[in-house]
Short mmCIF file of C-alpha atoms in Angstrom, two decimals:
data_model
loop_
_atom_site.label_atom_id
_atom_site.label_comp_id
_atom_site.label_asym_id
_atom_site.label_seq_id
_atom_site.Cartn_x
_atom_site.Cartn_y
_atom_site.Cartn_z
CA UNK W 1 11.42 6.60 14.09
CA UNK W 2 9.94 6.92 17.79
CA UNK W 3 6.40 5.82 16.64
CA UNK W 4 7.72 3.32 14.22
CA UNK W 5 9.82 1.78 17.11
CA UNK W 6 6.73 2.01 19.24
CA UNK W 7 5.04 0.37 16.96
CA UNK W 8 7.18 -2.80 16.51
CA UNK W 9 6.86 -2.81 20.29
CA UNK W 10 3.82 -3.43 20.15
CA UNK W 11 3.72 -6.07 17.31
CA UNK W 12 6.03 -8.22 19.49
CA UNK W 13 3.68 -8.06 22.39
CA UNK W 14 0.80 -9.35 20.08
CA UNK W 15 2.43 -11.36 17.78
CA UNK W 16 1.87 -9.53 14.45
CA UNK W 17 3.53 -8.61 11.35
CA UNK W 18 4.84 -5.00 11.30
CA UNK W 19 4.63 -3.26 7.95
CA UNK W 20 5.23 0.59 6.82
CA UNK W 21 3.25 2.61 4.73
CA UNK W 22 6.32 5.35 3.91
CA UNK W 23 5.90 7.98 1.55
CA UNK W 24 8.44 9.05 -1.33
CA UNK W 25 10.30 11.47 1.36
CA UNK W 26 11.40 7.90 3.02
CA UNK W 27 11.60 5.29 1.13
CA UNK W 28 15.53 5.48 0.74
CA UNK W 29 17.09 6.44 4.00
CA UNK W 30 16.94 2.97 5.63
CA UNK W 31 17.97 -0.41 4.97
CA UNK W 32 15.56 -3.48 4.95
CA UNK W 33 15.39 -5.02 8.74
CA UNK W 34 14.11 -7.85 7.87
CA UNK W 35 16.25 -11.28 6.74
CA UNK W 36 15.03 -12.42 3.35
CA UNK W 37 11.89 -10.12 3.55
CA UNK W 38 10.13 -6.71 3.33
CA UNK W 39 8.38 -4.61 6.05
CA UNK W 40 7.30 -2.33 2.62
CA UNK W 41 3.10 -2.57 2.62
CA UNK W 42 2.45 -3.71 -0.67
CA UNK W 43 1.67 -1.33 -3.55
CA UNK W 44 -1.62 -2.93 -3.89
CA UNK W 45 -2.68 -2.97 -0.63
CA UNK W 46 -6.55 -1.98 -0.46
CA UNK W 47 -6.23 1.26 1.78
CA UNK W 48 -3.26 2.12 0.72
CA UNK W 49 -2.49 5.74 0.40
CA UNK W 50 -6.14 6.20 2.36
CA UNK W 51 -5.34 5.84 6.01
CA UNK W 52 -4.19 9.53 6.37
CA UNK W 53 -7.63 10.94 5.16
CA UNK W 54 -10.15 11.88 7.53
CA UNK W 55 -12.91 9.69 5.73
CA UNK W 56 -10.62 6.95 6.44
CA UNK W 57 -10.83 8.14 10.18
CA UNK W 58 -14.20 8.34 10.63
CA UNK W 59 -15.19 4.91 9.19
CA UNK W 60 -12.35 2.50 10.43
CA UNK W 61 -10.70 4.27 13.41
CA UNK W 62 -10.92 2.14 17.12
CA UNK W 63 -12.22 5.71 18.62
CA UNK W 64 -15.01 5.94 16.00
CA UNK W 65 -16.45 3.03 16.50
CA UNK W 66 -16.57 2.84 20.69
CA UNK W 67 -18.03 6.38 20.29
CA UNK W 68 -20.91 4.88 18.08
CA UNK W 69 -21.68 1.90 20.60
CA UNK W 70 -21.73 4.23 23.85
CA UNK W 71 -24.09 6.36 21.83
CA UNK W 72 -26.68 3.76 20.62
CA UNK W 73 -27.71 1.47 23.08
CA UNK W 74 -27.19 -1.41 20.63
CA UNK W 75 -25.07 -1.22 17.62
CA UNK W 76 -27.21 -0.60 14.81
CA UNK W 77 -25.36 -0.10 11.61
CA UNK W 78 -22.72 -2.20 10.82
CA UNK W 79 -19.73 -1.32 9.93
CA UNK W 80 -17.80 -2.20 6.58
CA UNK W 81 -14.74 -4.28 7.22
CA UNK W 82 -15.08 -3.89 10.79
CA UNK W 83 -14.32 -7.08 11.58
CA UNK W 84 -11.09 -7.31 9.39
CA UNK W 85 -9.43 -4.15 9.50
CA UNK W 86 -9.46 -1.08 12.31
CA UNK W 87 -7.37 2.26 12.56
CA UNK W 88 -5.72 2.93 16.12
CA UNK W 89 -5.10 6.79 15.54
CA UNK W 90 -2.87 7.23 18.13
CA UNK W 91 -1.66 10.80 17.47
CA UNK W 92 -1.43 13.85 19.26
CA UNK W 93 -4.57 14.91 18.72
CA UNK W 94 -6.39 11.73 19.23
CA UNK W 95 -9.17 12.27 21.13
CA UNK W 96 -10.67 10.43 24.96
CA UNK W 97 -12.07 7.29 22.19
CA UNK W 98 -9.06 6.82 21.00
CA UNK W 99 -6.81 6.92 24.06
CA UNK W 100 -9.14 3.88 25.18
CA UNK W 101 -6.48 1.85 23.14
CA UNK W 102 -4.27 2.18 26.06
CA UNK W 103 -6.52 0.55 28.46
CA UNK W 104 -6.16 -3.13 28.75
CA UNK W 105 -9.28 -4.11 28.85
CA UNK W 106 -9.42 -2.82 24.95
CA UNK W 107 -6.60 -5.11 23.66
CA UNK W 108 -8.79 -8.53 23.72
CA UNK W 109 -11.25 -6.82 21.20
CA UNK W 110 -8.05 -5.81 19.54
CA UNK W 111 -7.42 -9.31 19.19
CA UNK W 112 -9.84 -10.23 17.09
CA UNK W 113 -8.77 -7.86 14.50
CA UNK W 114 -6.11 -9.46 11.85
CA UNK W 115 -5.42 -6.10 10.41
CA UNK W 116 -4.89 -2.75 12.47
CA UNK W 117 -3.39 0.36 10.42
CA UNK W 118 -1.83 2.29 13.04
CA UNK W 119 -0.85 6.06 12.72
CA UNK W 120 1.07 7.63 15.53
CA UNK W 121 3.64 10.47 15.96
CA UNK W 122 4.70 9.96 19.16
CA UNK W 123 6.90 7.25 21.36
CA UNK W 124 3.95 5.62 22.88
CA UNK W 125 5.99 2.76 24.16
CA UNK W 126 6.34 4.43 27.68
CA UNK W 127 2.40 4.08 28.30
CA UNK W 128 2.81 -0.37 26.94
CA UNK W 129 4.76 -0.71 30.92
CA UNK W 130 1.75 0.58 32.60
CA UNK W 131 -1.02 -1.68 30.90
CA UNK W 132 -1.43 -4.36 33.27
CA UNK W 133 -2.11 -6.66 30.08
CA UNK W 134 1.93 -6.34 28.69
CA UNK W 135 3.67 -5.76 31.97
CA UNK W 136 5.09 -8.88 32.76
CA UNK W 137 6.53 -9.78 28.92
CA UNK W 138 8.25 -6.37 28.92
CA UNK W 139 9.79 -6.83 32.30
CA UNK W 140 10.95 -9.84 30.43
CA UNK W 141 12.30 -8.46 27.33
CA UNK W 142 13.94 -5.79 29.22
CA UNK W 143 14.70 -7.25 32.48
CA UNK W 144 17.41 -4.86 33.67
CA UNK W 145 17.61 -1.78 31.86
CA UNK W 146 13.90 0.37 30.53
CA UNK W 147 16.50 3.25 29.72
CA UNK W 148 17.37 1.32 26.54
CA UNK W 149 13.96 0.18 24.94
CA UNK W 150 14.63 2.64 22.19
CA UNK W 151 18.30 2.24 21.46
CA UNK W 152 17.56 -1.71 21.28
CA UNK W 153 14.25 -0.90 18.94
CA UNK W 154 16.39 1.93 16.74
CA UNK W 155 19.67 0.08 16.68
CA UNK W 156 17.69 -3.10 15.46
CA UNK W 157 14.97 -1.90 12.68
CA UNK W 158 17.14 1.86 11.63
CA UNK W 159 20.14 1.22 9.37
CA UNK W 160 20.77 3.56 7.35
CA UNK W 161 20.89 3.04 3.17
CA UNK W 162 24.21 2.81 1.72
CA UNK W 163 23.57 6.74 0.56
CA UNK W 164 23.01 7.78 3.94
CA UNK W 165 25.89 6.05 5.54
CA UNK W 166 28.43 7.25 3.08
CA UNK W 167 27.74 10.93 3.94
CA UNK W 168 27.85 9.94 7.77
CA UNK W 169 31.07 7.91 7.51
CA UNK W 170 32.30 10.28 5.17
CA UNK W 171 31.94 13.26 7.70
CA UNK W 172 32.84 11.52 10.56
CA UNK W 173 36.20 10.39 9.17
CA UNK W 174 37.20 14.16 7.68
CA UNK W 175 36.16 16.00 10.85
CA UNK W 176 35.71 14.38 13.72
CA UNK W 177 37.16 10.86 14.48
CA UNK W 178 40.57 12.35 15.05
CA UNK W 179 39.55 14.85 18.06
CA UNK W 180 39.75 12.73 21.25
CA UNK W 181 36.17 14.08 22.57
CA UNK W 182 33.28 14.87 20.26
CA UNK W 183 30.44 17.59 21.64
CA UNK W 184 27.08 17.16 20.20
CA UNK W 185 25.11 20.39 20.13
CA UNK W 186 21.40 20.25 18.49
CA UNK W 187 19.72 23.63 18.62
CA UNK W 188 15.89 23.80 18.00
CA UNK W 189 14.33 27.41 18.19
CA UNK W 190 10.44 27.21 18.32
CA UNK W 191 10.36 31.13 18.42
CA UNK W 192 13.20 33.51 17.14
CA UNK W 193 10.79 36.32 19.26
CA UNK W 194 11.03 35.13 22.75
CA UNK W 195 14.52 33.73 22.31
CA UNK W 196 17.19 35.39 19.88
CA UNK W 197 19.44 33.70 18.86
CA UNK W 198 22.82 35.78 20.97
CA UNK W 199 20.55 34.55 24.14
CA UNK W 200 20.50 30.37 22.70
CA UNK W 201 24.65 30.71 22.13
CA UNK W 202 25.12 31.74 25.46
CA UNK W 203 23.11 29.73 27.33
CA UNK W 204 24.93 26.55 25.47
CA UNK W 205 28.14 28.31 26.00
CA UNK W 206 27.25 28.37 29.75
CA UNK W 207 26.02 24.74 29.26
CA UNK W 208 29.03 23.25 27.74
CA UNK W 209 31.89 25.33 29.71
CA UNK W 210 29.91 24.16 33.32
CA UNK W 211 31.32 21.41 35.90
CA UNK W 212 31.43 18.22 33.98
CA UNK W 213 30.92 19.87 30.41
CA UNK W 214 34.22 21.49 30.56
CA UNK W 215 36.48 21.17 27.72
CA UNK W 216 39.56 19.58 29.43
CA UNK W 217 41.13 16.64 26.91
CA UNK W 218 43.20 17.87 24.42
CA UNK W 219 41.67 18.25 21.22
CA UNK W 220 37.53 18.76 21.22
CA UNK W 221 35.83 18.51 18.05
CA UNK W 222 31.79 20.27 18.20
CA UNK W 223 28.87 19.61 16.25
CA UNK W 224 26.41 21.74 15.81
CA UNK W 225 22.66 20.28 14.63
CA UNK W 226 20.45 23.41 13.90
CA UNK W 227 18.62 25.60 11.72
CA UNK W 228 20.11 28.67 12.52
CA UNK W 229 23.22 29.66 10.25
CA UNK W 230 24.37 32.26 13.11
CA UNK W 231 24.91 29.97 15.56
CA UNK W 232 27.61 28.11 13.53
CA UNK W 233 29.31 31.14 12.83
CA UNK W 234 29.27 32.85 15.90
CA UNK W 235 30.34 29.01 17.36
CA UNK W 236 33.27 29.37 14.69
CA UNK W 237 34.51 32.99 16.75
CA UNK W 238 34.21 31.82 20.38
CA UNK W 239 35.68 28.46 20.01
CA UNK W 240 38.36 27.52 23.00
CA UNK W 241 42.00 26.83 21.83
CA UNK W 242 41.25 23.22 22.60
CA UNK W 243 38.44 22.63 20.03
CA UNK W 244 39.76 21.66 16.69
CA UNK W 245 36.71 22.85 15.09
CA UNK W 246 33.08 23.62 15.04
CA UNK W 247 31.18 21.60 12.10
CA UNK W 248 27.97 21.51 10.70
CA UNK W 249 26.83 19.02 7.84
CA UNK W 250 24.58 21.10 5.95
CA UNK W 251 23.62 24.71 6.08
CA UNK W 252 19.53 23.96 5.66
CA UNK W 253 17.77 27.11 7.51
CA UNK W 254 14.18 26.21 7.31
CA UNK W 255 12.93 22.60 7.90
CA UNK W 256 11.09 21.13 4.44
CA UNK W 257 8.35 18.78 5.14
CA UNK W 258 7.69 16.17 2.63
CA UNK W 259 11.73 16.65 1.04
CA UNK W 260 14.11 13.45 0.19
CA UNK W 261 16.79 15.52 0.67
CA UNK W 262 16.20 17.18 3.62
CA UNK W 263 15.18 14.04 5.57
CA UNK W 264 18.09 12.57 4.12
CA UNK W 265 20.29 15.58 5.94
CA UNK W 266 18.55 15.77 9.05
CA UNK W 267 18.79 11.83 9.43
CA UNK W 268 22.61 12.18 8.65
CA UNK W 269 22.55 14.73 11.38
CA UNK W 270 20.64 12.20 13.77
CA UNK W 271 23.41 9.59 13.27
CA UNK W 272 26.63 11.86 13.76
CA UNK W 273 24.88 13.36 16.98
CA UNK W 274 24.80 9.84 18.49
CA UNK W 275 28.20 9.23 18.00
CA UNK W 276 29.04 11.65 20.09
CA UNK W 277 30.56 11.61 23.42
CA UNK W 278 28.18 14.01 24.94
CA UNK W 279 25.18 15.52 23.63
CA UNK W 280 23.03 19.02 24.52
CA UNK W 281 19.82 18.84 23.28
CA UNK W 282 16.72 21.66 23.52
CA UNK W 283 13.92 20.74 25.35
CA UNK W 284 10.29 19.29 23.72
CA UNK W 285 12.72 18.19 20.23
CA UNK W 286 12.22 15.02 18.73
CA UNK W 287 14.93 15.13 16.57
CA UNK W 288 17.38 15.18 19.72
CA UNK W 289 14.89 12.50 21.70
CA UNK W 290 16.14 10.22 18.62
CA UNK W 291 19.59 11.33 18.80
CA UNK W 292 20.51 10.50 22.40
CA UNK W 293 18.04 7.62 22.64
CA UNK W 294 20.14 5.88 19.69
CA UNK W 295 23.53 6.76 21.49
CA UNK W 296 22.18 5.72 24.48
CA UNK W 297 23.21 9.19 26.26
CA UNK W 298 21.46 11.24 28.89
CA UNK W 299 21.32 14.09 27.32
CA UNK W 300 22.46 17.36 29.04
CA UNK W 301 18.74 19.09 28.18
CA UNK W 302 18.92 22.71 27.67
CA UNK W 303 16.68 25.29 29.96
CA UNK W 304 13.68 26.07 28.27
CA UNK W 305 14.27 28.43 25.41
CA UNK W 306 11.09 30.69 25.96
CA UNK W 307 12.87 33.26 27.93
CA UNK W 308 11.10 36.53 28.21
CA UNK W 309 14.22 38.66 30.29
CA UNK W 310 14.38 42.16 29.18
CA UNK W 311 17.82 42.03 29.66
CA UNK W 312 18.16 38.66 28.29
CA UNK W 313 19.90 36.95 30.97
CA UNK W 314 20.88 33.04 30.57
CA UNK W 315 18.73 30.96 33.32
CA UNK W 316 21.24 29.12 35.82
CA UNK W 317 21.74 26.72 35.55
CA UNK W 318 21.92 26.81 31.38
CA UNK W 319 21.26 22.88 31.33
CA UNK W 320 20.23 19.70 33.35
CA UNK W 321 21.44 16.26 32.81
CA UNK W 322 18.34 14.07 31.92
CA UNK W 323 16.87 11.79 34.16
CA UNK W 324 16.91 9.04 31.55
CA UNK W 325 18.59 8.22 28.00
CA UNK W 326 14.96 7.30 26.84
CA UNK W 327 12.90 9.51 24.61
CA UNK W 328 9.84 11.18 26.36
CA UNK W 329 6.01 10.94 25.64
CA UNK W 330 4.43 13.92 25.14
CA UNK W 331 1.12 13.50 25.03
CA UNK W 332 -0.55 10.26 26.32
CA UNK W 333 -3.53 8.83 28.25
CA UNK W 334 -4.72 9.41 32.13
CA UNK W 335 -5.55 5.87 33.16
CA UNK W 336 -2.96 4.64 34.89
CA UNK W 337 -1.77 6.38 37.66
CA UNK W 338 1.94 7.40 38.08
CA UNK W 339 2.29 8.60 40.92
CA UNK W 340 4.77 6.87 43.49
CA UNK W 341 2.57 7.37 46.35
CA UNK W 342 -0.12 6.20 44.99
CA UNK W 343 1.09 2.69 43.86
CA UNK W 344 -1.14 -0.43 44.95
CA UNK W 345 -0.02 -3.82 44.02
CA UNK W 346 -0.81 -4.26 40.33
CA UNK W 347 -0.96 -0.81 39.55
CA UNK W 348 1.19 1.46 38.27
CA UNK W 349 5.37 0.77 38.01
CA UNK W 350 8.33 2.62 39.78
CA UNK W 351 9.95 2.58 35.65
CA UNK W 352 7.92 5.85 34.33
CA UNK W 353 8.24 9.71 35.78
CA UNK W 354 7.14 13.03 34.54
CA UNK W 355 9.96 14.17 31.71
CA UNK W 356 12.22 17.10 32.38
CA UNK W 357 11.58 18.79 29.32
CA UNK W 358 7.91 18.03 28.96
CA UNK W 359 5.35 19.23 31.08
CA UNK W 360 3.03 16.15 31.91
CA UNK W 361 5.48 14.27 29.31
CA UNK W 362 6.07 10.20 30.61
CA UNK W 363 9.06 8.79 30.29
CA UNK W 364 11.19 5.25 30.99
CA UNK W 365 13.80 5.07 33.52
CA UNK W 366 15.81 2.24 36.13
CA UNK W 367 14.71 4.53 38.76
CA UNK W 368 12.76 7.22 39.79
CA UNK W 369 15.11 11.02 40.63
#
């Protein structure tokens, strides 16, 4: 959904037709977005099921092929197709070729390209502000507010398929529309060794019963997003005599790449979460990056979760509030400076800082903290 949104993003600021390649995992957790059409790539479409290989990588890709003219002095062998089709791998692990993407002076060779097949899983829509090339159409599609480019993209292109939203209404109705605040707790462990799980119930215990956290309405219903079964039911036992109850949706332990059904849970998940009232999220998740950015919440962001305390003691504070309802980039390019004190006129834009949770992480905000 963040690279997807990203994606779109970018299709508007080049005027091109967005289309998704999903896989059978996918294909029936969302709704069509489009009036009267289909953002489906066509079953017959010649790379089709090819883009993901390496092969396909090493022949089409945008990186490939500015590595091959920097090494030959003059471009020697031509490429197949080069002139109709490229791959911008903009992944994680994309390498210094392919992070030349983000540099504006790339985009008018870009241009000239009718089809790019773009594979990304990250929120790269941060790094489009700082490219001199799409700064002033952005400032004018989101003249006011950058802490809402993602709930605008999600709420627009993500509604969920009839399945999907008749598990989410049918939750929300039995268990938590008639509480008169809703507490949003998703819990991602990267390492059960550094971090047991008495340690991560604390430290959101801490979280939620601190200053503005504090359970003080009448009736407080909590849901709890996570893998790990013990922290429902040890949530169950410690609940306050104001919270009506502590709910979970599914009781999935280990997270199955590739499954219908569990992306069909987990996206559930996703949707109750934003219709929370408040939200605690762990640090570096995704899945919570999605939540809050399609509430359009700042997140309360939980300490990181790699403690290493012999006497596993709870860092104070247990949370921060976010600097920004956006989701964060994890991994991106180095051409643009960020850095406030650095700014020249033209360069880079007072609407991106470091993320909280996210060491060298970018992310949107309305202004810098």
């Amino acid at each position: 959904m963040l690279s997807i949104s990203s994606s779109f993003l970018y299709a508007l600021l080049t005027n091109r037709v967005l289309l998704v390649d999903f896989g059978p995992d996918m294909v029936d957790l969302f709704c069509e977005p489009f009036h009267n059409s289909t953002w489906f790539l066509p079953r017959d479409f010649t790379f089709k099921g090819r883009a993901n290989t390496p092969e396909f990588r090493e022949t089409y890709s945008l990186g490939k092929l500015l590595r091959r003219e920097e090494e030959e002095e003059e471009q020697k062998k031509e490429m197949p197709y080069v002139a109709s089709l490229l791959q911008l791998f903009l992944s994680y692990d994309n390498d210094d070729y392919d992070k030349l993407f983000f540099k504006s002076e790339t985009q008018p060779l870009l241009e000239k390209v009718p089809w790019l097949v773009l594979r990304s899983d990250q929120y790269f829509a941060p790094y489009l502000f700082l490219m001199p090339c799409f700064r002033a159409e952005l400032d004018r599609m989101f003249p006011d507010d950058k802490e809402t480019v993602f709930h605008h993209l999600g709420r627009y292109l993500f509604s969920p398929s009839n399945q999907v939203w008749g598990h989410i209404t049918g939750f929300y109705d039995a268990y938590l529309a008639k509480a008169d605040r809703r507490i949003g707790l998703q819990i991602r462990v990267f390492s059960l060794d550094k971090t047991p799980a008495s340690l991560i119930l604390s430290q959101v215990i801490n979280c939620i019963q601190s200053g503005r956290n504090r359970t003080t309405t009448t009736t407080t219903a909590i849901l709890v997003a996570s893998l790990l079964n013990k922290m429902y039911k040890e949530w169950n036992e410690k609940a306050g005599a104001t919270v009506v109850g502590v709910y979970r949706t599914n009781h999935e332990e280990i997270q199955v790449l590739g499954s219908s059904s569990h992306n069909m849970k987990a996206l559930v998940d996703i949707y109750l979460l934003s219709m929370c009232d408040v939200l605690v999220t762990s640090p570096r998740s995704t899945f919570g990056y999605v939540a809050h950015g399609l509430a359009g919440l700042t997140p309360w962001i939980l300490q990181s979760q790699d403690i290493e305390d012999e006497e596993q003691r709870v860092k104070e504070p247990a949370c921060r509030r976010g600097v920004s309802k956006e989701p964060c980039l994890q991994f991106h390019a180095n051409y643009y400076d960020t850095n406030p004190d650095h700014r020249e006129p033209g360069g880079p834009v007072p609407v991106i800082m470091d993320c909280e949770d996210f060491q060298y992480g970018l992310k949107l905000v309305n202004r810098r903290v």
